[in-house]
Amino acid sequence: MESPKKIAHEIGGVKRDALRFGLNGVKSDIVGSHPLESSYESGKKSHEAMKRTIIGHTYGSALPLKMDMDRQILSRFQRPPGPIPSSMLGLEVYTGAIDNFGFEDYLNDPRDSETFKPVDLHHGMEVRLGMSKGPVAPSFM
């Protein structure tokens, strides 16, 4: 017996919903990130893996597992979508990212830009609760 053939409900996927999230730029689909950025990310991942291995050898294999559980717990604490974004302060302190001084610390916050679209609170909560699909909000026009 053959399985019934279905036509996909979403043509083009969730990313292509132009009415809800605006038109997409082609440049972001074609051009990847900067080579230094990708090497920085891979170096950071290898440093974290080495640090995890050293902690496992020094204190036992249970401590890296506990650290992963703590990181998962701290990454779940978020504000509901709206005008005040989640700062994830506990996770930043735990991972040591609070000591990094990024461009958003001394330049303007990207959310203060004129091209930033405000967050739709109702759609954001629907996405978080699994009632709707798609990103919570587009970042820029």
Short mmCIF file of N, CA and C in Angstrom, two decimals:
data_model
loop_
_atom_site.label_atom_id
_atom_site.label_comp_id
_atom_site.label_asym_id
_atom_site.label_seq_id
_atom_site.Cartn_x
_atom_site.Cartn_y
_atom_site.Cartn_z
N MET A 1 0.84 -1.17 0.00
CA MET A 1 0.00 0.00 0.00
C MET A 1 0.89 1.23 0.00
N GLU A 2 0.61 2.17 -0.87
CA GLU A 2 1.43 3.38 -0.98
C GLU A 2 1.01 4.40 0.07
N SER A 3 2.01 5.15 0.49
CA SER A 3 1.69 6.22 1.44
C SER A 3 1.05 7.38 0.68
N PRO A 4 0.12 8.07 1.30
CA PRO A 4 -0.54 9.17 0.60
C PRO A 4 0.45 10.30 0.35
N LYS A 5 0.36 10.88 -0.83
CA LYS A 5 1.27 11.97 -1.19
C LYS A 5 0.69 13.28 -0.66
N LYS A 6 1.56 14.06 -0.06
CA LYS A 6 1.12 15.33 0.51
C LYS A 6 1.92 16.46 -0.11
N ILE A 7 1.28 17.56 -0.28
CA ILE A 7 1.96 18.77 -0.72
C ILE A 7 2.37 19.54 0.52
N ALA A 8 3.62 19.97 0.55
CA ALA A 8 4.10 20.70 1.73
C ALA A 8 3.28 21.97 1.92
N HIS A 9 2.88 22.20 3.15
CA HIS A 9 2.05 23.34 3.48
C HIS A 9 2.79 24.65 3.29
N GLU A 10 4.05 24.68 3.70
CA GLU A 10 4.84 25.90 3.62
C GLU A 10 5.74 25.82 2.39
N ILE A 11 5.45 26.63 1.42
CA ILE A 11 6.26 26.66 0.22
C ILE A 11 7.44 27.59 0.47
N GLY A 12 8.64 27.09 0.35
CA GLY A 12 9.83 27.90 0.57
C GLY A 12 10.30 27.93 2.00
N GLY A 13 9.62 27.33 2.89
CA GLY A 13 10.06 27.26 4.28
C GLY A 13 9.64 28.48 5.08
N VAL A 14 9.94 28.45 6.36
CA VAL A 14 9.54 29.50 7.28
C VAL A 14 10.34 30.77 7.04
N LYS A 15 11.58 30.64 6.59
CA LYS A 15 12.42 31.81 6.40
C LYS A 15 11.90 32.72 5.30
N ARG A 16 11.08 32.20 4.40
CA ARG A 16 10.64 32.96 3.23
C ARG A 16 9.26 33.61 3.43
N ASP A 17 8.80 33.76 4.64
CA ASP A 17 7.51 34.38 4.89
C ASP A 17 7.67 35.89 4.80
N ALA A 18 7.51 36.43 3.59
CA ALA A 18 7.77 37.85 3.33
C ALA A 18 6.73 38.75 3.98
N LEU A 19 5.51 38.28 4.14
CA LEU A 19 4.49 39.14 4.73
C LEU A 19 4.73 39.37 6.21
N ARG A 20 5.24 38.36 6.90
CA ARG A 20 5.46 38.49 8.33
C ARG A 20 6.83 39.03 8.69
N PHE A 21 7.89 38.60 7.93
CA PHE A 21 9.25 38.94 8.31
C PHE A 21 9.98 39.83 7.32
N GLY A 22 9.32 40.30 6.29
CA GLY A 22 9.96 41.19 5.32
C GLY A 22 10.76 40.41 4.29
N LEU A 23 11.27 41.14 3.31
CA LEU A 23 12.03 40.51 2.23
C LEU A 23 13.43 40.14 2.71
N ASN A 24 13.93 39.03 2.19
CA ASN A 24 15.27 38.57 2.56
C ASN A 24 16.30 39.17 1.62
N GLY A 25 17.52 39.35 2.13
CA GLY A 25 18.62 39.78 1.30
C GLY A 25 19.34 38.56 0.73
N VAL A 26 19.79 38.66 -0.50
CA VAL A 26 20.47 37.55 -1.14
C VAL A 26 21.92 37.47 -0.68
N LYS A 27 22.51 38.61 -0.35
CA LYS A 27 23.92 38.64 0.02
C LYS A 27 24.22 37.77 1.23
N SER A 28 23.33 37.77 2.21
CA SER A 28 23.57 36.99 3.42
C SER A 28 23.51 35.49 3.13
N ASP A 29 22.77 35.08 2.11
CA ASP A 29 22.71 33.66 1.74
C ASP A 29 23.95 33.21 0.98
N ILE A 30 24.57 34.12 0.23
CA ILE A 30 25.72 33.78 -0.61
C ILE A 30 27.03 33.90 0.15
N VAL A 31 27.23 35.03 0.80
CA VAL A 31 28.51 35.33 1.44
C VAL A 31 28.52 34.77 2.86
N GLY A 32 29.53 34.01 3.19
CA GLY A 32 29.67 33.47 4.54
C GLY A 32 30.30 34.50 5.48
N SER A 33 30.65 34.06 6.65
CA SER A 33 31.27 34.97 7.60
C SER A 33 32.73 35.20 7.22
N HIS A 34 33.33 36.14 7.86
CA HIS A 34 34.73 36.48 7.59
C HIS A 34 35.62 35.31 8.01
N PRO A 35 36.73 35.05 7.28
CA PRO A 35 37.60 33.92 7.63
C PRO A 35 38.18 34.01 9.04
N LEU A 36 38.47 35.21 9.49
CA LEU A 36 39.00 35.36 10.85
C LEU A 36 37.94 35.04 11.90
N GLU A 37 36.70 35.36 11.59
CA GLU A 37 35.63 35.05 12.53
C GLU A 37 35.46 33.54 12.68
N SER A 38 35.52 32.82 11.56
CA SER A 38 35.37 31.36 11.64
C SER A 38 36.56 30.73 12.36
N SER A 39 37.77 31.25 12.14
CA SER A 39 38.93 30.70 12.85
C SER A 39 38.88 31.04 14.33
N TYR A 40 38.35 32.21 14.67
CA TYR A 40 38.20 32.59 16.07
C TYR A 40 37.21 31.66 16.77
N GLU A 41 36.08 31.37 16.11
CA GLU A 41 35.08 30.48 16.69
C GLU A 41 35.63 29.06 16.86
N SER A 42 36.36 28.56 15.87
CA SER A 42 36.91 27.21 16.00
C SER A 42 37.98 27.17 17.09
N GLY A 43 38.78 28.24 17.22
CA GLY A 43 39.77 28.30 18.30
C GLY A 43 39.12 28.34 19.66
N LYS A 44 38.00 29.06 19.75
CA LYS A 44 37.29 29.14 21.03
C LYS A 44 36.70 27.79 21.40
N LYS A 45 36.17 27.05 20.40
CA LYS A 45 35.61 25.72 20.68
C LYS A 45 36.70 24.74 21.11
N SER A 46 37.87 24.80 20.45
CA SER A 46 38.95 23.89 20.83
C SER A 46 39.50 24.24 22.22
N HIS A 47 39.52 25.52 22.56
CA HIS A 47 39.96 25.93 23.89
C HIS A 47 38.99 25.41 24.96
N GLU A 48 37.68 25.50 24.68
CA GLU A 48 36.68 24.99 25.63
C GLU A 48 36.80 23.48 25.79
N ALA A 49 37.05 22.76 24.69
CA ALA A 49 37.19 21.31 24.77
C ALA A 49 38.44 20.92 25.56
N MET A 50 39.53 21.66 25.36
CA MET A 50 40.76 21.38 26.11
C MET A 50 40.56 21.67 27.60
N LYS A 51 39.87 22.77 27.89
CA LYS A 51 39.60 23.13 29.28
C LYS A 51 38.72 22.07 29.95
N ARG A 52 37.74 21.57 29.21
CA ARG A 52 36.86 20.52 29.73
C ARG A 52 37.64 19.23 30.00
N THR A 53 38.55 18.88 29.11
CA THR A 53 39.37 17.68 29.28
C THR A 53 40.27 17.81 30.50
N ILE A 54 40.88 18.97 30.68
CA ILE A 54 41.76 19.19 31.83
C ILE A 54 40.97 19.10 33.13
N ILE A 55 39.79 19.71 33.16
CA ILE A 55 38.96 19.65 34.37
C ILE A 55 38.53 18.21 34.65
N GLY A 56 38.21 17.46 33.59
CA GLY A 56 37.82 16.06 33.76
C GLY A 56 38.95 15.21 34.31
N HIS A 57 40.18 15.46 33.85
CA HIS A 57 41.32 14.69 34.36
C HIS A 57 41.68 15.10 35.79
N THR A 58 41.50 16.38 36.10
CA THR A 58 41.89 16.88 37.42
C THR A 58 40.86 16.52 38.50
N TYR A 59 39.58 16.79 38.23
CA TYR A 59 38.56 16.65 39.26
C TYR A 59 37.64 15.45 39.06
N GLY A 60 37.78 14.72 37.99
CA GLY A 60 36.92 13.58 37.73
C GLY A 60 35.92 13.88 36.63
N SER A 61 35.32 12.85 36.11
CA SER A 61 34.44 13.01 34.96
C SER A 61 33.07 13.59 35.31
N ALA A 62 32.71 13.63 36.58
CA ALA A 62 31.40 14.15 36.96
C ALA A 62 31.34 15.67 36.90
N LEU A 63 32.46 16.35 37.12
CA LEU A 63 32.44 17.81 37.14
C LEU A 63 32.13 18.41 35.77
N PRO A 64 32.71 17.93 34.66
CA PRO A 64 32.30 18.49 33.36
C PRO A 64 30.82 18.25 33.06
N LEU A 65 30.27 17.14 33.49
CA LEU A 65 28.85 16.89 33.29
C LEU A 65 28.00 17.85 34.11
N LYS A 66 28.43 18.12 35.34
CA LYS A 66 27.72 19.08 36.19
C LYS A 66 27.79 20.48 35.59
N MET A 67 28.95 20.81 35.03
CA MET A 67 29.11 22.12 34.41
C MET A 67 28.20 22.26 33.18
N ASP A 68 28.04 21.19 32.43
CA ASP A 68 27.12 21.23 31.28
C ASP A 68 25.68 21.40 31.72
N MET A 69 25.29 20.72 32.80
CA MET A 69 23.93 20.88 33.32
C MET A 69 23.69 22.30 33.80
N ASP A 70 24.67 22.88 34.49
CA ASP A 70 24.53 24.26 34.95
C ASP A 70 24.41 25.22 33.76
N ARG A 71 25.18 24.98 32.72
CA ARG A 71 25.12 25.84 31.54
C ARG A 71 23.75 25.72 30.87
N GLN A 72 23.19 24.51 30.80
CA GLN A 72 21.87 24.33 30.20
C GLN A 72 20.79 25.01 31.02
N ILE A 73 20.90 24.91 32.34
CA ILE A 73 19.91 25.56 33.21
C ILE A 73 19.97 27.07 33.07
N LEU A 74 21.18 27.63 33.06
CA LEU A 74 21.31 29.08 32.95
C LEU A 74 20.94 29.60 31.57
N SER A 75 21.04 28.77 30.55
CA SER A 75 20.68 29.24 29.21
C SER A 75 19.17 29.26 28.99
N ARG A 76 18.39 28.67 29.89
CA ARG A 76 16.93 28.65 29.75
C ARG A 76 16.26 29.86 30.37
N PHE A 77 16.92 30.58 31.26
CA PHE A 77 16.31 31.73 31.90
C PHE A 77 16.26 32.89 30.92
N GLN A 78 15.05 33.23 30.48
CA GLN A 78 14.88 34.33 29.55
C GLN A 78 13.61 35.09 29.88
N ARG A 79 13.63 36.37 29.52
CA ARG A 79 12.42 37.16 29.63
C ARG A 79 11.50 36.82 28.47
N PRO A 80 10.20 37.10 28.62
CA PRO A 80 9.31 36.94 27.47
C PRO A 80 9.71 37.94 26.39
N PRO A 81 9.44 37.64 25.13
CA PRO A 81 9.80 38.59 24.08
C PRO A 81 9.07 39.90 24.28
N GLY A 82 9.75 40.97 24.05
CA GLY A 82 9.16 42.29 24.24
C GLY A 82 10.21 43.36 24.12
N PRO A 83 9.93 44.52 24.70
CA PRO A 83 10.86 45.65 24.53
C PRO A 83 12.18 45.48 25.29
N ILE A 84 12.18 44.73 26.38
CA ILE A 84 13.41 44.54 27.16
C ILE A 84 13.99 43.16 26.82
N PRO A 85 15.17 43.12 26.19
CA PRO A 85 15.73 41.83 25.80
C PRO A 85 16.32 41.09 26.99
N SER A 86 16.48 39.78 26.84
CA SER A 86 17.11 38.97 27.88
C SER A 86 18.61 39.23 27.87
N SER A 87 19.15 39.47 29.04
CA SER A 87 20.59 39.75 29.11
C SER A 87 21.40 38.49 29.33
N MET A 88 20.78 37.42 29.84
CA MET A 88 21.47 36.16 30.10
C MET A 88 22.69 36.39 31.00
N LEU A 89 22.53 37.21 32.01
CA LEU A 89 23.64 37.59 32.88
C LEU A 89 24.25 36.40 33.60
N GLY A 90 23.43 35.48 34.09
CA GLY A 90 23.95 34.31 34.79
C GLY A 90 24.83 33.46 33.90
N LEU A 91 24.41 33.25 32.65
CA LEU A 91 25.20 32.47 31.71
C LEU A 91 26.49 33.19 31.35
N GLU A 92 26.43 34.51 31.20
CA GLU A 92 27.65 35.28 30.89
C GLU A 92 28.66 35.20 32.03
N VAL A 93 28.18 35.26 33.26
CA VAL A 93 29.08 35.15 34.41
C VAL A 93 29.66 33.74 34.50
N TYR A 94 28.83 32.75 34.26
CA TYR A 94 29.28 31.35 34.36
C TYR A 94 30.33 31.01 33.31
N THR A 95 30.13 31.48 32.09
CA THR A 95 31.06 31.17 31.01
C THR A 95 32.25 32.13 30.96
N GLY A 96 32.19 33.22 31.67
CA GLY A 96 33.28 34.19 31.64
C GLY A 96 33.15 35.20 30.52
N ALA A 97 32.03 35.18 29.80
CA ALA A 97 31.83 36.11 28.69
C ALA A 97 31.58 37.53 29.17
N ILE A 98 31.31 37.70 30.46
CA ILE A 98 31.08 39.04 30.98
C ILE A 98 32.37 39.86 30.99
N ASP A 99 33.51 39.19 30.97
CA ASP A 99 34.79 39.89 30.96
C ASP A 99 35.19 40.36 29.57
N ASN A 100 34.53 39.85 28.53
CA ASN A 100 34.85 40.26 27.16
C ASN A 100 34.21 41.61 26.88
N PHE A 101 34.98 42.47 26.23
CA PHE A 101 34.54 43.83 25.93
C PHE A 101 34.28 43.89 24.43
N GLY A 102 33.02 43.67 24.01
CA GLY A 102 32.67 43.63 22.61
C GLY A 102 32.32 45.00 22.06
N PHE A 103 32.04 45.03 20.74
CA PHE A 103 31.73 46.31 20.11
C PHE A 103 30.46 46.93 20.65
N GLU A 104 29.50 46.10 21.07
CA GLU A 104 28.25 46.65 21.58
C GLU A 104 28.43 47.33 22.93
N ASP A 105 29.58 47.13 23.57
CA ASP A 105 29.84 47.80 24.85
C ASP A 105 30.30 49.24 24.66
N TYR A 106 30.92 49.54 23.53
CA TYR A 106 31.39 50.91 23.35
C TYR A 106 30.78 51.59 22.14
N LEU A 107 30.14 50.87 21.25
CA LEU A 107 29.39 51.47 20.16
C LEU A 107 27.91 51.40 20.50
N ASN A 108 27.09 51.87 19.60
CA ASN A 108 25.66 51.83 19.84
C ASN A 108 25.15 50.40 19.86
N ASP A 109 24.12 50.19 20.63
CA ASP A 109 23.46 48.89 20.66
C ASP A 109 22.71 48.70 19.35
N PRO A 110 22.85 47.55 18.68
CA PRO A 110 22.14 47.35 17.41
C PRO A 110 20.63 47.48 17.54
N ARG A 111 20.07 47.24 18.72
CA ARG A 111 18.63 47.36 18.88
C ARG A 111 18.17 48.82 18.87
N ASP A 112 19.11 49.78 19.01
CA ASP A 112 18.75 51.19 18.97
C ASP A 112 18.76 51.75 17.56
N SER A 113 19.06 50.92 16.56
CA SER A 113 19.15 51.37 15.18
C SER A 113 17.78 51.75 14.64
N GLU A 114 17.77 52.63 13.63
CA GLU A 114 16.50 53.04 13.03
C GLU A 114 15.90 51.93 12.19
N THR A 115 16.71 51.00 11.71
CA THR A 115 16.21 49.92 10.86
C THR A 115 15.77 48.70 11.65
N PHE A 116 15.83 48.76 12.96
CA PHE A 116 15.44 47.63 13.80
C PHE A 116 13.92 47.55 13.87
N LYS A 117 13.38 46.36 13.62
CA LYS A 117 11.93 46.16 13.71
C LYS A 117 11.56 45.75 15.12
N PRO A 118 10.52 46.32 15.68
CA PRO A 118 10.12 45.92 17.05
C PRO A 118 9.60 44.49 17.08
N VAL A 119 9.69 43.90 18.23
CA VAL A 119 9.28 42.51 18.43
C VAL A 119 7.78 42.44 18.61
N ASP A 120 7.16 41.48 17.94
CA ASP A 120 5.74 41.21 18.13
C ASP A 120 5.61 40.26 19.32
N LEU A 121 5.10 40.76 20.42
CA LEU A 121 5.02 39.99 21.66
C LEU A 121 4.18 38.74 21.50
N HIS A 122 3.05 38.85 20.83
CA HIS A 122 2.16 37.70 20.71
C HIS A 122 2.79 36.60 19.85
N HIS A 123 3.39 36.99 18.72
CA HIS A 123 4.03 35.98 17.87
C HIS A 123 5.23 35.36 18.59
N GLY A 124 5.97 36.15 19.33
CA GLY A 124 7.12 35.62 20.07
C GLY A 124 6.71 34.57 21.09
N MET A 125 5.61 34.81 21.80
CA MET A 125 5.15 33.83 22.76
C MET A 125 4.58 32.59 22.08
N GLU A 126 3.95 32.76 20.91
CA GLU A 126 3.46 31.60 20.17
C GLU A 126 4.62 30.71 19.72
N VAL A 127 5.70 31.32 19.27
CA VAL A 127 6.87 30.54 18.85
C VAL A 127 7.48 29.83 20.04
N ARG A 128 7.58 30.52 21.17
CA ARG A 128 8.18 29.91 22.36
C ARG A 128 7.35 28.75 22.88
N LEU A 129 6.03 28.85 22.79
CA LEU A 129 5.16 27.79 23.27
C LEU A 129 4.92 26.70 22.23
N GLY A 130 5.46 26.86 21.02
CA GLY A 130 5.33 25.85 19.99
C GLY A 130 4.02 25.92 19.23
N MET A 131 3.29 27.00 19.33
CA MET A 131 2.03 27.14 18.62
C MET A 131 2.21 27.67 17.21
N SER A 132 3.35 28.31 16.95
CA SER A 132 3.63 28.89 15.65
C SER A 132 5.07 28.58 15.28
N LYS A 133 5.38 28.68 13.99
CA LYS A 133 6.74 28.40 13.55
C LYS A 133 7.39 29.70 13.08
N GLY A 134 8.71 29.66 13.03
CA GLY A 134 9.44 30.80 12.51
C GLY A 134 10.25 31.48 13.59
N PRO A 135 11.08 32.44 13.20
CA PRO A 135 11.84 33.17 14.20
C PRO A 135 10.92 34.06 15.03
N VAL A 136 11.36 34.38 16.23
CA VAL A 136 10.54 35.21 17.11
C VAL A 136 10.33 36.56 16.49
N ALA A 137 11.40 37.14 15.96
CA ALA A 137 11.29 38.45 15.34
C ALA A 137 12.45 38.63 14.37
N PRO A 138 12.25 39.37 13.31
CA PRO A 138 13.37 39.68 12.44
C PRO A 138 14.27 40.70 13.13
N SER A 139 15.54 40.68 12.85
CA SER A 139 16.44 41.59 13.53
C SER A 139 16.50 42.94 12.87
N PHE A 140 16.68 42.98 11.57
CA PHE A 140 16.78 44.24 10.86
C PHE A 140 16.00 44.14 9.56
N MET A 141 15.68 45.29 8.97
CA MET A 141 14.98 45.30 7.69
C MET A 141 15.89 44.81 6.59
#
